[in-house]
Protein backbone atom coordinates (compact mmCIF):
# COMPACT_ATOMS: atom_id res chain seq x y z
CA MET A 1 -21.31 5.03 -5.28
CA GLY A 2 -21.67 2.66 -8.11
CA LYS A 3 -18.52 0.87 -7.47
CA LYS A 4 -19.67 0.34 -3.79
CA ILE A 5 -23.03 -0.80 -4.88
CA ARG A 6 -21.36 -3.48 -7.04
CA LEU A 7 -19.01 -4.46 -4.00
CA LEU A 8 -21.82 -4.64 -1.67
CA ALA A 9 -23.79 -7.00 -4.00
CA VAL A 10 -20.73 -9.25 -4.39
CA CYS A 11 -20.07 -9.31 -0.78
CA LEU A 12 -23.83 -10.08 0.06
CA ALA A 13 -23.81 -12.92 -2.77
CA LEU A 14 -20.86 -14.43 -1.18
CA ALA A 15 -22.05 -14.14 2.34
CA LEU A 16 -22.46 -17.63 2.80
CA CYS A 17 -20.00 -18.91 0.21
CA VAL A 18 -16.69 -18.71 1.93
CA CYS A 19 -17.62 -20.12 5.42
CA GLY A 20 -20.34 -22.72 3.71
CA CYS A 21 -17.38 -24.81 3.10
CA SER A 22 -15.76 -24.25 6.73
CA MET A 23 -15.61 -27.00 9.19
CA LYS A 24 -14.29 -27.33 12.62
CA MET A 25 -10.94 -29.51 12.95
CA PRO A 26 -11.88 -32.95 13.70
CA ASP A 27 -10.37 -34.64 16.70
CA LEU A 28 -8.24 -37.36 15.08
CA SER A 29 -5.87 -37.61 18.14
CA ALA A 30 -6.98 -41.14 18.52
CA VAL A 31 -5.59 -42.27 15.20
CA THR A 32 -3.04 -39.79 14.45
CA GLY A 33 -1.55 -38.88 17.95
CA ALA A 34 -2.43 -35.11 17.18
CA ASN A 35 -2.42 -32.55 19.94
CA LYS A 36 -5.93 -31.90 20.69
CA THR A 37 -5.20 -28.52 22.50
CA ASP A 38 -4.09 -27.44 18.96
CA THR A 39 -7.70 -27.36 17.80
CA GLU A 40 -8.97 -24.88 20.31
CA LYS A 41 -7.83 -21.74 18.53
CA PHE A 42 -9.01 -23.08 15.24
CA ASN A 43 -12.47 -23.82 16.43
CA VAL A 44 -12.85 -20.52 18.13
CA TYR A 45 -11.94 -18.74 14.72
CA ILE A 46 -14.52 -21.05 12.96
CA ASP A 47 -17.36 -20.15 15.56
CA PHE A 48 -16.65 -16.46 15.02
CA GLN A 49 -16.54 -16.76 11.31
CA ASN A 50 -19.75 -18.78 11.15
CA TYR A 51 -21.63 -16.15 13.21
CA CYS A 52 -20.29 -13.22 10.85
CA GLN A 53 -21.45 -15.22 7.73
CA GLY A 54 -24.27 -17.16 9.28
CA LYS A 55 -28.02 -17.18 8.05
CA TRP A 56 -29.21 -15.47 11.26
CA LEU A 57 -26.89 -12.32 10.89
CA ASP A 58 -27.13 -12.41 7.20
CA ALA A 59 -30.86 -12.10 7.44
CA VAL A 60 -30.90 -9.10 9.97
CA VAL A 61 -28.53 -7.38 7.73
CA ARG A 62 -30.54 -8.03 4.76
CA MET A 63 -33.68 -6.75 6.38
CA TYR A 64 -32.04 -3.16 6.70
CA PHE A 65 -30.90 -3.01 2.92
CA GLU A 66 -34.16 -4.29 1.42
CA GLN A 67 -36.11 -1.59 3.37
CA PHE A 68 -33.73 1.17 2.82
CA GLY A 69 -31.82 0.02 -0.29
CA PHE A 70 -28.29 0.25 -1.74
CA GLU A 71 -28.10 3.86 -2.97
CA GLU A 72 -26.55 6.66 -1.05
CA GLU A 73 -29.95 8.49 -0.43
CA PRO A 74 -32.10 5.97 1.55
CA ASP A 75 -35.66 4.86 0.67
CA LEU A 76 -37.58 6.37 3.65
CA SER A 77 -41.05 5.55 2.40
CA ASP A 78 -41.67 3.08 5.09
CA ALA A 79 -38.76 3.92 7.35
CA ALA A 80 -40.95 4.46 10.44
CA ALA A 81 -41.97 0.72 10.47
CA PHE A 82 -38.33 -0.25 10.56
CA THR A 83 -37.65 -2.46 13.63
CA LEU A 84 -35.03 -5.33 14.67
CA GLY A 85 -38.05 -7.17 16.29
CA GLU A 86 -37.11 -6.57 19.73
CA THR A 87 -39.84 -7.34 22.41
CA GLU A 88 -40.17 -4.99 25.42
CA GLY A 89 -38.92 -6.41 28.66
CA LYS A 90 -36.46 -8.84 26.98
CA GLU A 91 -32.71 -8.47 26.46
CA SER A 92 -31.99 -6.54 23.21
CA MET A 93 -29.98 -8.16 20.55
CA TYR A 94 -27.30 -5.58 21.13
CA GLU A 95 -26.83 -6.72 24.62
CA MET A 96 -27.16 -10.41 23.70
CA TYR A 97 -24.39 -10.39 21.11
CA LYS A 98 -22.32 -7.41 22.39
CA GLY A 99 -18.68 -8.75 22.77
CA LYS A 100 -19.00 -11.37 20.20
CA SER A 101 -15.44 -10.84 18.80
CA THR A 102 -13.83 -11.07 22.23
CA ALA A 103 -12.85 -14.62 22.13
CA ALA A 104 -11.54 -14.64 18.69
CA ARG A 105 -9.53 -11.30 19.22
CA ARG A 106 -7.76 -12.81 22.23
CA TYR A 107 -6.75 -15.71 20.16
CA THR A 108 -5.03 -13.61 17.45
CA ASP A 109 -1.87 -13.55 19.84
CA GLU A 110 -2.11 -17.11 20.98
CA LYS A 111 -0.10 -20.11 19.39
CA PRO A 112 -0.12 -21.66 17.07
CA GLU A 113 0.41 -18.76 14.83
CA TYR A 114 -1.78 -18.66 11.68
CA GLY A 115 0.13 -16.09 9.97
CA GLU A 116 -1.97 -14.21 7.47
CA ALA A 117 -5.15 -15.46 9.00
CA ASP A 118 -4.15 -14.00 12.61
CA GLN A 119 -4.01 -10.33 11.01
CA ARG A 120 -7.19 -11.00 8.95
CA MET A 121 -8.81 -12.06 12.05
CA LYS A 122 -7.73 -8.68 13.80
CA GLU A 123 -9.15 -6.77 11.06
CA LEU A 124 -12.42 -8.54 10.86
CA CYS A 125 -12.98 -8.20 14.66
CA ASP A 126 -12.32 -4.54 14.33
CA ALA A 127 -14.86 -4.15 11.24
CA PHE A 128 -17.42 -6.34 13.08
CA ASP A 129 -17.29 -4.37 16.17
CA VAL A 130 -17.76 -1.14 14.24
CA PHE A 131 -20.63 -2.34 12.20
CA PHE A 132 -22.45 -4.11 15.24
CA GLU A 133 -22.28 -0.90 17.25
CA LEU A 134 -23.76 1.08 14.54
CA TYR A 135 -26.50 -1.10 13.38
CA PHE A 136 -27.46 -2.94 16.57
CA ASN A 137 -26.99 0.21 18.81
CA GLN A 138 -27.03 3.27 16.98
CA VAL A 139 -29.43 2.51 14.10
CA ASN A 140 -31.71 0.34 16.15
CA ARG A 141 -32.13 3.07 18.88
CA TYR A 142 -32.70 5.75 16.35
CA TYR A 143 -35.87 4.04 14.91
CA THR A 144 -36.96 2.23 18.13
CA ASP A 145 -36.88 5.42 20.12
CA GLU A 146 -38.55 7.11 17.20
CA GLU A 147 -35.89 9.97 17.05
CA TYR A 148 -36.48 10.64 13.33
CA LYS A 149 -39.66 12.47 14.52
CA ALA A 150 -37.55 15.13 15.78
CA ASP A 151 -35.01 15.70 13.12
CA GLY A 152 -37.06 14.66 10.13
CA TYR A 153 -34.81 11.69 9.25
CA ALA A 154 -31.71 14.03 9.02
CA ARG A 155 -29.62 11.53 11.21
CA GLY A 156 -31.16 8.59 9.51
CA LYS A 157 -29.65 9.72 6.23
CA GLU A 158 -26.28 9.90 7.92
CA LEU A 159 -26.71 6.48 9.59
CA HIS A 160 -27.49 4.90 6.09
CA ARG A 161 -24.48 6.27 4.45
CA GLU A 162 -22.46 4.93 7.55
CA MET A 163 -24.16 1.64 7.05
CA LEU A 164 -23.08 1.45 3.49
CA LYS A 165 -19.64 2.13 4.36
CA CYS A 166 -19.27 0.07 7.48
CA TYR A 167 -21.07 -3.04 6.11
CA LEU A 168 -18.99 -3.00 3.03
CA GLU A 169 -15.71 -2.99 5.21
CA PHE A 170 -17.29 -5.67 7.27
CA ALA A 171 -18.01 -8.06 4.24
CA GLU A 172 -14.66 -7.49 2.72
CA ALA A 173 -12.94 -8.19 6.07
CA THR A 174 -15.03 -11.29 6.38
CA ASN A 175 -14.29 -12.46 2.88
CA ALA A 176 -10.47 -11.69 3.32
CA PHE A 177 -10.41 -13.68 6.44
CA GLY A 178 -12.23 -16.52 5.12
CA LEU A 179 -9.82 -17.01 2.18
CA ALA A 180 -6.85 -16.79 4.27
CA PHE A 181 -8.16 -18.99 6.99
CA GLU A 182 -9.52 -21.47 4.60
CA GLN A 183 -6.17 -21.91 3.05
CA LYS A 184 -4.50 -22.18 6.69
CA SER A 185 -7.12 -24.89 7.65
CA ILE A 186 -6.55 -26.79 4.54
CA GLU A 187 -2.58 -26.77 5.30
CA MET A 188 -3.11 -27.71 8.98
CA GLN A 189 -5.30 -30.84 8.24
CA GLN A 190 -2.94 -31.78 5.33
CA ALA A 191 -0.53 -32.22 8.10
CA ASP A 192 -2.49 -35.27 9.51
CA LEU A 193 -2.39 -37.19 6.06
CA PRO A 194 1.09 -38.72 6.57
CA LYS A 195 0.19 -39.99 10.07
CA MET A 196 -2.97 -41.60 8.60
CA GLN A 197 -0.88 -43.24 5.80
CA GLU A 198 1.86 -44.56 8.11
CA LYS A 199 -0.76 -46.29 10.15
CA GLY A 200 -2.22 -47.93 7.13
CA LEU A 201 -5.77 -45.93 7.58
CA ASP A 202 -6.22 -45.98 3.79
CA ILE A 203 -9.92 -44.99 3.91
CA HIS A 204 -9.36 -42.00 6.30
CA TYR A 205 -6.42 -40.88 4.27
CA TYR A 206 -8.12 -40.66 0.84
CA ALA A 207 -11.35 -39.51 2.40
CA LEU A 208 -9.69 -36.53 4.05
CA SER A 209 -7.54 -35.98 0.94
CA PHE A 210 -10.56 -35.75 -1.24
CA LEU A 211 -12.27 -33.25 1.13
CA LEU A 212 -9.11 -30.97 1.30
CA ASN A 213 -8.61 -31.10 -2.43
CA SER A 214 -12.43 -30.08 -2.81
CA GLN A 215 -12.06 -27.18 -0.47
CA GLN A 216 -8.82 -26.11 -2.34
CA THR A 217 -10.81 -26.41 -5.52
CA SER A 218 -13.75 -24.37 -4.15
CA LEU A 219 -11.27 -21.70 -2.77
CA TYR A 220 -9.63 -21.22 -6.19
CA PHE A 221 -12.88 -20.37 -7.69
CA GLN A 222 -14.23 -18.10 -4.81
CA GLN A 223 -11.01 -16.16 -5.51
CA LEU A 224 -11.86 -15.92 -9.04
CA ILE A 225 -15.08 -14.19 -8.29
CA LEU A 226 -13.71 -11.62 -5.88
CA ASP A 227 -11.03 -10.82 -8.50
CA GLY A 228 -13.90 -10.23 -11.05
CA VAL A 229 -12.69 -13.00 -13.29
CA ASP A 230 -15.13 -15.13 -15.31
CA TYR A 231 -15.09 -18.90 -14.40
CA LEU A 232 -14.83 -19.81 -17.97
CA ASP A 233 -11.37 -17.94 -18.10
CA ALA A 234 -10.03 -20.06 -15.26
CA ASP A 235 -6.41 -21.20 -15.82
CA LEU A 236 -7.08 -24.56 -17.36
CA SER A 237 -3.69 -25.84 -16.29
CA VAL A 238 -4.32 -25.00 -12.75
CA TYR A 239 -7.69 -26.40 -12.85
CA ARG A 240 -6.74 -29.58 -14.42
CA GLN A 241 -4.16 -30.25 -11.77
CA MET A 242 -6.98 -29.83 -9.01
CA TYR A 243 -9.39 -32.08 -11.02
CA ASP A 244 -6.80 -34.81 -11.62
CA ALA A 245 -6.07 -34.82 -7.73
CA LEU A 246 -9.80 -35.12 -6.99
CA THR A 247 -9.97 -37.97 -9.57
CA SER A 248 -7.08 -39.74 -7.98
CA ASP A 249 -8.45 -39.46 -4.58
CA MET A 250 -11.78 -40.64 -5.66
CA ASP A 251 -10.52 -43.90 -7.34
CA ALA A 252 -8.28 -44.70 -4.45
CA LEU A 253 -10.89 -44.03 -1.79
CA LYS A 254 -13.43 -46.59 -3.61
CA GLU A 255 -10.57 -49.11 -4.09
CA ALA A 256 -9.76 -48.83 -0.33
CA TYR A 257 -13.42 -48.94 0.73
CA LYS A 258 -14.23 -52.36 -0.99
CA LYS A 259 -10.85 -53.87 0.24
CA ASP A 260 -11.32 -56.82 2.46
CA GLY A 261 -10.76 -55.86 6.02
CA GLN A 262 -9.91 -52.16 5.44
CA LEU A 263 -12.99 -50.84 7.18
CA ALA A 264 -11.96 -52.76 10.30
CA LYS A 265 -8.47 -51.62 10.09
CA ASP A 266 -9.57 -48.02 9.78
CA GLY A 267 -11.57 -48.52 12.93
CA TYR A 268 -15.02 -47.39 11.36
CA THR A 269 -18.13 -48.54 13.44
CA SER A 270 -21.30 -49.90 11.81
CA ASN A 271 -22.91 -46.32 12.48
CA GLN A 272 -19.93 -44.55 11.11
CA GLN A 273 -20.00 -46.62 7.88
CA VAL A 274 -23.23 -45.23 7.05
CA PHE A 275 -22.00 -41.72 7.03
CA LEU A 276 -18.80 -42.92 5.15
CA GLN A 277 -21.01 -44.39 2.44
CA ARG A 278 -22.83 -41.29 2.29
CA PHE A 279 -19.40 -39.35 1.82
CA ILE A 280 -18.52 -41.53 -1.01
CA GLU A 281 -21.97 -40.94 -2.83
CA THR A 282 -21.67 -37.21 -2.47
CA ALA A 283 -18.15 -37.23 -3.63
CA GLU A 284 -19.13 -39.02 -6.75
CA MET A 285 -21.96 -36.32 -7.44
CA MET A 286 -19.14 -33.60 -6.76
CA MET A 287 -17.03 -35.22 -9.37
CA VAL A 288 -19.99 -34.90 -12.02
CA ALA A 289 -20.06 -31.13 -11.36
CA ALA A 290 -16.24 -30.95 -11.55
CA THR A 291 -16.25 -32.68 -14.78
CA ASP A 292 -18.90 -30.36 -16.27
CA MET A 293 -16.63 -27.51 -15.12
CA LEU A 294 -13.64 -28.95 -16.87
CA HIS A 295 -15.48 -29.39 -20.08
CA MET A 296 -16.79 -25.82 -20.08
CA ILE A 297 -13.43 -24.24 -19.22
CA GLU A 298 -11.76 -26.47 -22.02
CA ALA A 299 -14.49 -25.32 -24.67
CA GLY A 300 -14.58 -21.64 -23.18
CA SER A 301 -18.36 -22.08 -23.33
CA GLU A 302 -21.31 -23.30 -21.53
CA ASP A 303 -22.67 -25.07 -24.45
CA VAL A 304 -21.29 -28.44 -23.79
CA GLU A 305 -22.88 -31.84 -22.69
CA ASN A 306 -23.11 -31.72 -18.98
CA GLU A 307 -25.41 -32.81 -15.81
CA MET A 308 -27.75 -29.82 -16.61
CA SER A 309 -28.14 -30.65 -20.43
CA GLY A 310 -32.01 -30.99 -21.28
CA LEU A 311 -33.11 -29.56 -17.93
CA VAL A 312 -35.33 -26.72 -17.55
CA THR A 313 -33.32 -23.91 -15.92
CA THR A 314 -34.42 -20.34 -14.71
CA GLY A 315 -32.46 -18.73 -17.59
CA GLY A 316 -29.41 -17.96 -15.30
CA ARG A 317 -25.92 -19.05 -16.14
CA ASN A 318 -25.12 -22.74 -15.74
CA TYR A 319 -22.42 -22.61 -13.19
CA PRO A 320 -21.28 -26.22 -12.14
CA MET A 321 -19.27 -25.08 -9.32
CA SER A 322 -22.33 -23.71 -7.28
CA ARG A 323 -23.45 -27.46 -7.27
CA PHE A 324 -20.06 -28.48 -6.31
CA ASP A 325 -20.03 -26.11 -3.37
CA GLN A 326 -23.43 -27.30 -2.24
CA ARG A 327 -22.48 -30.60 -2.22
CA LEU A 328 -19.18 -29.77 -0.38
CA GLU A 329 -21.25 -28.71 2.46
CA GLN A 330 -22.92 -32.11 2.47
CA LEU A 331 -19.57 -33.85 2.06
CA ILE A 332 -18.15 -32.06 5.22
CA SER A 333 -21.20 -32.89 7.31
CA ALA A 334 -20.86 -36.54 6.26
CA TYR A 335 -17.00 -36.52 6.95
CA ASN A 336 -17.48 -35.33 10.39
CA GLN A 337 -20.25 -37.76 11.10
CA SER A 338 -18.07 -40.66 9.95
CA ILE A 339 -15.11 -39.89 12.34
CA SER A 340 -17.15 -38.90 15.39
């Protein structure tokens, strides 16, 4: 059970990590000629992924484990007080969200094919349906209808062991899909880059290139976490290549941004320029974190001059990629607003 508890802790820690850096495929058809209908499947997948790893579901799941614990034998000291917060006379959460995987499951056999991501989505839908039925129906009914009074929590103990197993499988399936789909989404959006360059849309080109290279970098470190590899043991040659690509994009983006007439050529409105400026400022802050990470990996130690030097911390490890990922979420938001 110790291994399961460790894996559950990792899965919960990553609950927002993978999807936090996801974004809907932007409609670039006006400037690239891309087929807008190709984005439908992509966005259905994103919607379901965001639900599976979203703050709402994460909070509802944590509510159970915080009350009953992660051990095989549940903490029943206050079990009778457990509730999912349903109000009498209103539609239950089970009825509200039942069938949530239907649309995503349907698209797994639709074109365009996403390779591994399609198979991972099928596995995610299966794992989600099993866990959803268990938690929102069986577990919820058991405590809402006070069935524990009749069996002295015997069924409650069985349900708890099932919760540990099913949530672990659901969390692992969610993370496996997230990694496969993130890679696929990067590849799909990279296909738009040559079209931008052909049209002389240099700002669009380097902004999207920086964003995609940032996602690829984040994905690399997410995989290290899942593989149980310490970030200081990351392959320096691999990370150096990623870092150099980010640096090159950042320099080229700032140069294109300052070039006379380029904003107009790229078609940015005055409102879009506000978000583009925010994008560039966020990208610059991300480069600080990326540089900190480079220096630490080079030294094999956190004891280097970096962004956090001299600041009071909580005593935890200094992990620059956490700041990089936080800013990546802001970068994605600024990017979407700069092209909408």
